[in-house]
């Protein structure tokens, strides 16, 4: 087994490991249109390899099941029809056992394709597509955790995904401001490693001098914002954020609640826990992040500032805690060109009314993120592992 | 085991038998807010016995699980909080295995209660409540079939609930009109047998002379209505029905569709089938039933007419094929009084903006229905086994 | 001018008199889809005469304006297209001056038609249609007052439609129960006078013995219900009513509010007034009426009971104060047949999910109502002059 | 009368002139929540001077009417309560005559304030606020035309705002590509003239070499896109745009329609007109603009590119035809700081999920726009005078 195949097997196996603590029943439910059932993630990531690799490159290709082409297509209009997104939770058929068989079948066929004789061009294309598929599957690995957390949070029983105890966070260091010089800089991916198309092309950006917070905002700091009436002070919020927060009568982050004694609790993948004041705040919308930044007299960084700092002299907690909202709308870099065909729908068509997040979270697979990585969500998204890195002049 | 206990065991066992062809995954999904997951039906019917019998009569009562009181309460405000109806499909916990254990536990405790020493008054109350609980469970047995049919119909795979072939219907007899004299009649349940509170009190109604169709309307007859443009002729429809049919752009009954050759198919519990023109039409809203009746120059019967005929000299197909829409709104009989406490919510509070159906369907459990039985649904309901019995002067 | 013409002129004049206190600006606005602008009422009632009389009977008929056929058609599918109901407030053209000219033109042409030579059959048809048109216009006269009241109530300025002071109500008499024998009775219009088709045919109904309250429920009595927490007690409400009242967080009748000192005020056509505890309660939905009746251990009358009493020995306040909700859904009388053609849409197609009101209100034109008159609205309607007459066994 | 006062009088008079062709009825209606009645524009612009100048600077200030503070507040939370935006069409009171009196009263008081003795600081503040108020009123002058056009377009009568004939456009010149060098440039307002806060601070931006189209896209060019199926080709649209266009089943720009012979017409302020193929396309959403640009293999410019070109060597039709969508989301310039207090709500809080438009339109008042001016609307806005300037590398 060559190293590409080994890497493939490892990624695929990790996906199954993430589903392992869950019953088949758990894997079928969809808690909101933005989230997907675990079963659907398992099948869609497999569909990606079948559709974009086997269908192109396998001799005598025949689909595992003809209906899967529709059922597990997420948003690729170039491929054809799609099962309605909001009804993924109704797919009790195929059963989990059939989806597992689908995964095994595609894995075996990918293995045979890798072992077959291919000319250099075809082998290069295969390596490129396999790598894209693995990166794609890693993105879904994170979504599996955000989606199952959202599902379990709907339950009165507040079940834990992970029965192990949640370790306490270390005491938060004092927040300091790290100054950056800026100037005319190069932004975007470079080098030989993998990147998504939205990180390219590398291009020049002028970045004015700025400062970045030495660490993420903590739960304890955000609690002060709540206690100071932050959720009820219109002056702190964007107009759309104020409508959003009042229409839903929000008073705290999505997974925070007060117990009968008024003590703050947080629902986590380890079940409900007393709020840990030292832990980096997460599950925050851009609206909340922006209001908090206004309250402390700071602002969110732009994505260029964030990337510049991450390369120059990164502060603590840039990766592995939570994604950090930037004030940058998700837009094509100058000279961006989407790929030909359906794969060109991967990123480009979402570049509107979404905002860029940088870094990575505790749910991001090892080795997936990098300084040029651009994650993106609408301003009201709260079920992702998203937090706040402050910036100022 | 006395006969009441035997009857109880039989009803409870039948519920499990209805769920037997389904996987745990199938049992968890909810296809629309009006329908419930099979797992929820299994638990709610058990909750009914636990809440209305064990909680009142069991010595040292302790609930099987305290959260179940909320999770499986359907609509009894007198009992307290309820899990939101539209989110029953998110209850991946408790697992099916736990719900089966819940059923077994309640069944055992009911058995012990029946075997215990009780004075005559308590025994009478127990028999009354057990009977109500069994009748309630039988109602849910029918809903399990309507709800699972609706769920399976959402699937591109169009899976069959029952793999056995669906037998063809016998040729439909010519439709004839049976004349009834009417007069001052007694309507409502009488005698010693069980009835729901909404069938009482028996009271006088004046019924003018009328005629009833000798059988139900068939699929073939309804297809003529479709082919004659019935769905696009405003003059045939109630104002609200016309808005309803146009807003959804309806063209046929809910489970009818045309295959690629234009041939009509019907989705059934046995999977998709060529439309059987002889079979009584079913899954029809009151709006469609009323428009059809207008088209043939007839009308729907009132519930008094239907009951009078069912007692006097019933036409064919009154029971066991499909529920028959009447033109009567669901209203209390003169002198109706709901029971005290939460059980009083069983029927009375729904007596508004719903219409009465009479008879029973192919999905109604053996022995459940009777001439005075009042089923009821809103005018737009289509997922029940509902059809058309015509009437005229 | 013959008496029919004189009556016509009087009705038409009264409509203009109702609009007289309002500016052209007031006449154009639509406060909700259920209400219409005054200008639209002025035009639609004129359209009715033009469409159903002049278009049929006028030699060389040409419409006043071809677009008016669409703009001022309310709901007659048989006539053709309609301007969308919810956008009647956008009809700034035609101007009020043009609508007044439209009225004058149609009035003149009706006058000429009446003065022309017609055979007896034609003259009879004309008299029948003119009478229907006048009755129709009288219905809109009441709607003009309900709709302008709703519009003015939206204003922070709380302007008065009528600047004259509102006289205080006389002290309410003690509420007594009047007993009625009932039996097999005749219900529906009889005699030579005008009636709408929905009051026919006269038919037999069995009415069990019952009692009716000697007067309407007062504001003061309803305030006790509010103070006793009636709006927050689920046990008093129909299921749909409870959803309705909680979804909107209702706490009082639509035009009641508390001033800064907590004193109850009521918005009236005479502007805001201190709540008059002696005045018959009005602007109540069926949901509220039913909950109140449950609270006092009574119920609403059926429409047969109401009509029987109104003929036999009517209690006080049956007419001229407010319409009285009955528990009867609006349904065709046995043998009901709608008229041929578009006029058949007048009543019949609305006989679903609406409830019958009997009597008449302070806004009903003199001489318009009668014992057999059937008004109808959905259970949640609150902007009409609707109140409560209690009944019991 | 000094020049500031003269300028004030001129701006205020122009607003009244724009309303002159309209009746009081026309001035009251609101065709959608995004648009406002003309009467509301007349009052709100007056409210701006009363609230931000007279209330601060007038000795013994008393409001013209206390309720106007709420009724004509658009979105300033710092001022207090607001009349609900979607219900501005229900404000039949105050009458137009009262709003005209309000305008005259505020104008007189502003005149007296200008004529009073003020120290230099106060006079400077007054001049600054008056200038802001006039610029604000000019923005509403354009909105009056977009909003009344939208209102009149709802009418079956398709009335003209301007009865004069619409002159034909000159033949469109061939579209050429003008190349720009770019580099590290200064973006944002500079100099002594007025600018809004969102044009500041002037700051450095790196602009890569690019080309701009020599003129705007014409109706004729866009018609080719329609005829080529552009509205039905998912590959051309942003994901959100595709959902938007299909959900509404859009097939052409908002004011385009085909007559009974299939010929394209356009509704204009001069009434319906045959589509003028030479005229610059307008009333286009960003979604449509982006799809069109994709179809011709070009893209929209960034706002920096647009401003750079406008300063360096502007192509034709940059100003006075229609606003030009850019691909830039509306965001604060580096170092942006909103004003203190309620005036700080003018621009900053809208910097999310909106896109920048540059240039000016045929409806923009003379002298209002400039190269650094930033207009902004959500991507789906179509009722503004918005068109397409293409860019490419």
Short mmCIF file of N, CA, C and O in Angstrom, two decimals, chain A residues 53-91:
data_model
loop_
_atom_site.label_atom_id
_atom_site.label_comp_id
_atom_site.label_asym_id
_atom_site.label_seq_id
_atom_site.Cartn_x
_atom_site.Cartn_y
_atom_site.Cartn_z
N UNK A 53 -14.16 10.58 -8.84
CA UNK A 53 -13.01 9.74 -9.22
C UNK A 53 -13.46 8.50 -9.98
O UNK A 53 -13.12 8.33 -11.15
N UNK A 54 -14.26 7.65 -9.33
CA UNK A 54 -14.59 6.38 -9.98
C UNK A 54 -15.36 6.60 -11.29
O UNK A 54 -15.07 5.96 -12.30
N UNK A 55 -16.32 7.53 -11.24
CA UNK A 55 -17.11 7.74 -12.46
C UNK A 55 -16.24 8.24 -13.62
O UNK A 55 -16.53 7.96 -14.78
N UNK A 56 -15.17 8.96 -13.30
CA UNK A 56 -14.27 9.45 -14.35
C UNK A 56 -13.24 8.43 -14.77
O UNK A 56 -12.81 8.40 -15.91
N UNK A 57 -12.76 7.63 -13.81
CA UNK A 57 -11.52 6.89 -14.06
C UNK A 57 -11.67 5.38 -14.00
O UNK A 57 -10.76 4.66 -14.43
N UNK A 58 -12.76 4.88 -13.43
CA UNK A 58 -12.89 3.43 -13.28
C UNK A 58 -13.38 2.83 -14.59
O UNK A 58 -14.38 3.29 -15.16
N UNK A 59 -12.73 1.79 -15.02
CA UNK A 59 -13.16 1.12 -16.24
C UNK A 59 -14.49 0.40 -15.96
O UNK A 59 -14.63 -0.27 -14.94
N UNK A 60 -15.43 0.54 -16.87
CA UNK A 60 -16.72 -0.15 -16.70
C UNK A 60 -17.47 0.31 -15.48
O UNK A 60 -18.17 -0.47 -14.82
N UNK A 61 -17.33 1.58 -15.18
CA UNK A 61 -17.99 2.14 -13.99
C UNK A 61 -19.49 1.83 -13.95
O UNK A 61 -20.21 2.02 -14.93
N UNK A 62 -19.94 1.34 -12.82
CA UNK A 62 -21.38 1.25 -12.56
C UNK A 62 -21.59 1.74 -11.14
O UNK A 62 -20.81 1.38 -10.24
N UNK A 63 -22.59 2.56 -10.90
CA UNK A 63 -22.78 3.12 -9.56
C UNK A 63 -23.17 2.03 -8.56
O UNK A 63 -23.84 1.07 -8.93
N UNK A 64 -22.78 2.23 -7.32
CA UNK A 64 -23.17 1.30 -6.26
C UNK A 64 -24.69 1.20 -6.21
O UNK A 64 -25.26 0.12 -6.09
N UNK A 65 -25.35 2.34 -6.29
CA UNK A 65 -26.82 2.36 -6.33
C UNK A 65 -27.20 3.62 -7.11
O UNK A 65 -26.77 4.71 -6.75
N UNK A 66 -28.01 3.48 -8.17
CA UNK A 66 -28.28 4.67 -9.00
C UNK A 66 -28.92 5.83 -8.24
O UNK A 66 -28.65 7.00 -8.55
N UNK A 67 -29.74 5.54 -7.24
CA UNK A 67 -30.42 6.63 -6.53
C UNK A 67 -29.46 7.44 -5.67
O UNK A 67 -29.74 8.59 -5.32
N UNK A 68 -28.32 6.84 -5.30
CA UNK A 68 -27.38 7.55 -4.42
C UNK A 68 -26.83 8.81 -5.08
O UNK A 68 -26.46 9.76 -4.40
N UNK A 69 -26.76 8.78 -6.41
CA UNK A 69 -26.28 9.97 -7.13
C UNK A 69 -27.10 11.21 -6.76
O UNK A 69 -26.57 12.31 -6.65
N UNK A 70 -28.39 11.02 -6.54
CA UNK A 70 -29.28 12.12 -6.15
C UNK A 70 -29.30 12.29 -4.63
O UNK A 70 -29.18 13.40 -4.10
N UNK A 71 -29.42 11.18 -3.93
CA UNK A 71 -29.62 11.25 -2.48
C UNK A 71 -28.45 11.92 -1.76
O UNK A 71 -28.64 12.60 -0.76
N UNK A 72 -27.22 11.69 -2.26
CA UNK A 72 -26.06 12.15 -1.50
C UNK A 72 -25.28 13.25 -2.21
O UNK A 72 -24.16 13.56 -1.83
N UNK A 73 -25.89 13.84 -3.22
CA UNK A 73 -25.35 15.06 -3.83
C UNK A 73 -25.70 16.23 -2.90
O UNK A 73 -26.85 16.42 -2.55
N UNK A 74 -24.70 16.97 -2.49
CA UNK A 74 -24.97 18.08 -1.57
C UNK A 74 -25.51 19.30 -2.32
O UNK A 74 -26.64 19.72 -2.11
N UNK A 75 -24.65 19.85 -3.22
CA UNK A 75 -25.07 21.10 -3.87
C UNK A 75 -24.49 21.24 -5.27
O UNK A 75 -24.39 22.35 -5.79
N UNK A 76 -24.11 20.16 -5.90
CA UNK A 76 -23.47 20.24 -7.21
C UNK A 76 -24.52 20.20 -8.32
O UNK A 76 -24.94 19.13 -8.76
N UNK A 77 -24.93 21.38 -8.78
CA UNK A 77 -25.91 21.44 -9.86
C UNK A 77 -25.38 20.78 -11.13
O UNK A 77 -26.15 20.25 -11.93
N UNK A 78 -24.05 20.82 -11.29
CA UNK A 78 -23.46 20.22 -12.46
C UNK A 78 -23.62 18.70 -12.51
O UNK A 78 -23.50 18.09 -13.57
N UNK A 79 -23.87 18.09 -11.37
CA UNK A 79 -24.08 16.63 -11.32
C UNK A 79 -25.54 16.29 -11.58
O UNK A 79 -25.86 15.23 -12.10
N UNK A 80 -26.44 17.18 -11.19
CA UNK A 80 -27.86 16.93 -11.47
C UNK A 80 -28.73 17.18 -10.25
O UNK A 80 -28.41 18.01 -9.40
N UNK A 81 -29.83 16.45 -10.20
CA UNK A 81 -30.82 16.60 -9.13
C UNK A 81 -30.23 16.35 -7.74
O UNK A 81 -29.23 15.65 -7.61
N UNK A 82 -30.90 16.88 -6.73
CA UNK A 82 -30.47 16.67 -5.34
C UNK A 82 -31.68 16.39 -4.46
O UNK A 82 -32.73 17.01 -4.64
N UNK A 83 -31.51 15.48 -3.53
CA UNK A 83 -32.51 15.31 -2.46
C UNK A 83 -32.58 16.63 -1.67
O UNK A 83 -31.55 17.23 -1.39
N UNK A 84 -33.79 17.09 -1.29
CA UNK A 84 -33.89 18.38 -0.59
C UNK A 84 -33.11 18.39 0.72
O UNK A 84 -33.26 17.50 1.54
N UNK A 85 -32.30 19.40 0.89
CA UNK A 85 -31.40 19.50 2.03
C UNK A 85 -32.13 19.35 3.38
O UNK A 85 -31.65 18.66 4.27
N UNK A 86 -33.27 20.01 3.50
CA UNK A 86 -33.96 20.02 4.79
C UNK A 86 -34.58 18.66 5.13
O UNK A 86 -35.08 18.48 6.23
N UNK A 87 -34.57 17.74 4.18
CA UNK A 87 -35.21 16.44 4.41
C UNK A 87 -34.21 15.29 4.46
O UNK A 87 -34.58 14.14 4.22
N UNK A 88 -32.98 15.61 4.79
CA UNK A 88 -31.99 14.53 4.90
C UNK A 88 -32.30 13.61 6.07
O UNK A 88 -31.90 12.45 6.06
N UNK A 89 -33.00 14.12 7.06
CA UNK A 89 -33.34 13.29 8.22
C UNK A 89 -34.43 12.27 7.93
O UNK A 89 -34.74 11.44 8.77
N UNK A 90 -35.04 12.34 6.75
CA UNK A 90 -36.09 11.37 6.39
C UNK A 90 -35.53 10.16 5.66
O UNK A 90 -36.28 9.24 5.33
N UNK A 91 -34.23 10.16 5.42
CA UNK A 91 -33.61 9.06 4.67
C UNK A 91 -33.35 7.87 5.58
O UNK A 91 -32.20 7.50 5.83
#
